[in-house]
Amino acid sequence: MATTTKHAHAPEDSAPPAKRARVDAASPSGRVTEPPVDESSDEEGTATAIRRGQTDPPKASDLYLDTINRAALDFDFEKVCSVSLSNINIYGCLVCGKYFQGRGRNSYAFAHAIHDDHHVFINLETTKVYVLPDGYPVSDPSLEDIAFVLSPTFTPSSIASLSTPAHLQKPSYDLSNKPYIPGYIGLNNIKRNDYMNVVIHSLLHVAPLRDHLLLSNYRGKEPELLKRFAGLAKKLWNPRLFKSQVSPHEFLQEVNRTSAGKYSLEKQGDPVEFLGWLLNHLHKDMGGTKKKNSSVIFSTFQGEVRMETQQVLVRPDTGTNEKPRFDIDREIKSTVSPFLFLAVDLPPPPLFQDSVEKNIIPQVSIQSVLEKYDGQKTQESAGQLRRFKCQRLPPYIILHFRRFTKNQFVEEKNPTIVNFPLRGLDFKDYLDAPASHPGTVYDLIANVTHESAAGTTHDKESTVWKVHLRAGAGGGENEKWFQIQDLIVEEIRKEMIVLGETILQIWERRTDTSSPANGMDVDKA
């Protein structure tokens, strides 16, 4: 333990030995981490420092900065000690990337510094850097990029162009000099969490929610789920990543805990159920109540729908094949309820098909499935007739296409393809509101699709979830679309988006309807 004595009792005023400047090979900018020290001009250098008001001599801690290995650093995983599994007072070794608890003489980080000769550690909560086993802090401009990867910060000016074509013109570069576009990067599929990855991507491209999370500074007693979701949003949109991919492990571990194991990494799940659970929990964690606009979740996604119900009466004068309809002479109950997303039903596929028809995939337009909300089309359920009409539309509409149905034996899948435009879908026929209501023309920003083995049975083992994201707004050549499946990010042609089995869509209200944009602006579905 001679090494311990040497560090613990080193005189504070001893001059540091000479150290040559070293360029960090792992740094993308190749910055110099330590200026050269000339011991022969010690007196002259001291006098210059005094004239400038800098009385502190260079610290011996700067000697170890050249041992930092940025390629080994990964701050995406849960911040727990690799020995004790505690999450209290955790430090990350900047040489090997492992996490250890504490920095006192009896701590695991202290022992790691002595046994492995790794001396530079960063506090994962405060981003302060220390040299162990000596225990003194380090302040050096070359460490700023590490602190930014650990805890990115954003300003209103830095996020102003994230939804514009200008964002696509400024790619970022990781440590290996690989270009990437912040926000459009892969999320690691740790086991079977791809159904959660597509929901995370979709929500973090909704501008009001994304901007709220990027500008947040949760350092107090906010719920852990909200803190980790905001942290994941900042990593996804970080323009200075060391790796052009992000692992949602830390956030998904908290999802598993909060949901009591309902949404876990090990088993496949339903993205629609997860989306509903996540929106309600985020609304509650942000201090939301049952009132309108009480959180950014409600102000972004909440609308109102009117449901009219009437009991079914069998009349003797009706034909055998005639469907029941509303009788205006009898009582009609009307209730107005809030919604976070609208569920639409797909027409059932044909039961009996010959060898030729099996190769034909049924198709339907999005207008026909949205007729459920026109206030005229009726549904019969449990002896009740129901019809729906929207009373208020939110700035962002989430559509859920009910593709899976359960019976006594299996969960069936409806393979019907929905044809939809990418821009200019008008919801005015499904809205009963005054003229002062905002515009009803919406553009698509996110589309989640399901892929599995051919057939009408929902095969969870072969299920693959993909998300299509709009990059750059306004239509025309400036608008690009990316398809993301776990770590695979690739640009996709607009014509290919409608060919998948869509499960979820997010539509954005168009703010300016006076001047039609270029591209797919007219509804041709």
Short mmCIF file of C-alpha atoms in Angstrom, two decimals, residues 61 64-65 67-69 73 75 81-83 89-104 107-139 143 146-147 150:
data_model
loop_
_atom_site.label_atom_id
_atom_site.label_comp_id
_atom_site.label_asym_id
_atom_site.label_seq_id
_atom_site.Cartn_x
_atom_site.Cartn_y
_atom_site.Cartn_z
CA SER A 61 -4.38 16.27 -11.25
CA TYR A 64 -3.96 12.01 -15.43
CA LEU A 65 -6.21 13.65 -18.02
CA THR A 67 -5.58 8.52 -19.45
CA ILE A 68 -9.25 9.34 -20.19
CA ASN A 69 -10.73 7.00 -22.79
CA LEU A 73 -17.66 5.88 -21.80
CA PHE A 75 -23.75 6.90 -19.71
CA CYS A 81 -22.39 0.80 -8.53
CA SER A 82 -20.91 -2.20 -10.36
CA VAL A 83 -19.95 -3.74 -7.00
CA ASN A 89 -23.40 8.86 -4.78
CA ILE A 90 -22.18 7.11 -7.94
CA TYR A 91 -19.00 7.99 -9.82
CA GLY A 92 -17.97 6.91 -13.30
CA CYS A 93 -14.37 5.97 -14.07
CA LEU A 94 -13.30 7.98 -17.11
CA VAL A 95 -10.62 5.43 -17.96
CA CYS A 96 -12.65 2.19 -18.17
CA GLY A 97 -16.23 3.48 -17.95
CA LYS A 98 -17.29 1.43 -14.90
CA TYR A 99 -19.51 2.86 -12.14
CA PHE A 100 -18.47 2.88 -8.48
CA GLN A 101 -19.94 4.24 -5.27
CA GLY A 102 -18.40 7.09 -3.29
CA ARG A 103 -14.88 8.53 -3.31
CA GLY A 104 -13.87 8.28 0.37
CA SER A 107 -15.27 3.50 -1.06
CA TYR A 108 -15.24 1.22 -4.10
CA ALA A 109 -14.07 4.05 -6.36
CA PHE A 110 -11.10 4.66 -4.04
CA ALA A 111 -10.15 0.97 -4.16
CA HIS A 112 -10.53 0.92 -7.96
CA ALA A 113 -8.19 3.92 -8.29
CA ILE A 114 -5.47 2.12 -6.29
CA HIS A 115 -5.78 -1.42 -7.64
CA ASP A 116 -6.35 -0.57 -11.34
CA ASP A 117 -4.35 2.68 -11.45
CA HIS A 118 -7.38 4.56 -12.84
CA HIS A 119 -7.46 8.02 -11.32
CA VAL A 120 -10.06 10.25 -13.03
CA PHE A 121 -13.71 9.95 -11.93
CA ILE A 122 -16.85 11.96 -12.68
CA ASN A 123 -19.81 12.37 -10.35
CA LEU A 124 -22.80 11.16 -12.39
CA GLU A 125 -25.16 13.56 -10.63
CA THR A 126 -23.18 16.82 -10.50
CA THR A 127 -20.80 16.13 -13.48
CA LYS A 128 -17.86 17.28 -11.31
CA VAL A 129 -14.55 15.51 -11.98
CA TYR A 130 -12.20 14.28 -9.25
CA VAL A 131 -8.79 12.60 -9.08
CA LEU A 132 -8.58 9.62 -6.76
CA PRO A 133 -7.17 8.52 -4.42
CA ASP A 134 -6.06 12.12 -3.72
CA GLY A 135 -9.68 13.29 -3.79
CA TYR A 136 -9.33 16.82 -5.22
CA PRO A 137 -11.55 18.26 -7.99
CA VAL A 138 -10.42 18.94 -11.54
CA SER A 139 -11.59 21.88 -13.64
CA LEU A 143 -13.64 17.77 -19.92
CA ILE A 146 -17.82 14.57 -21.37
CA ALA A 147 -20.06 16.56 -19.04
CA LEU A 150 -23.55 12.90 -19.46
#
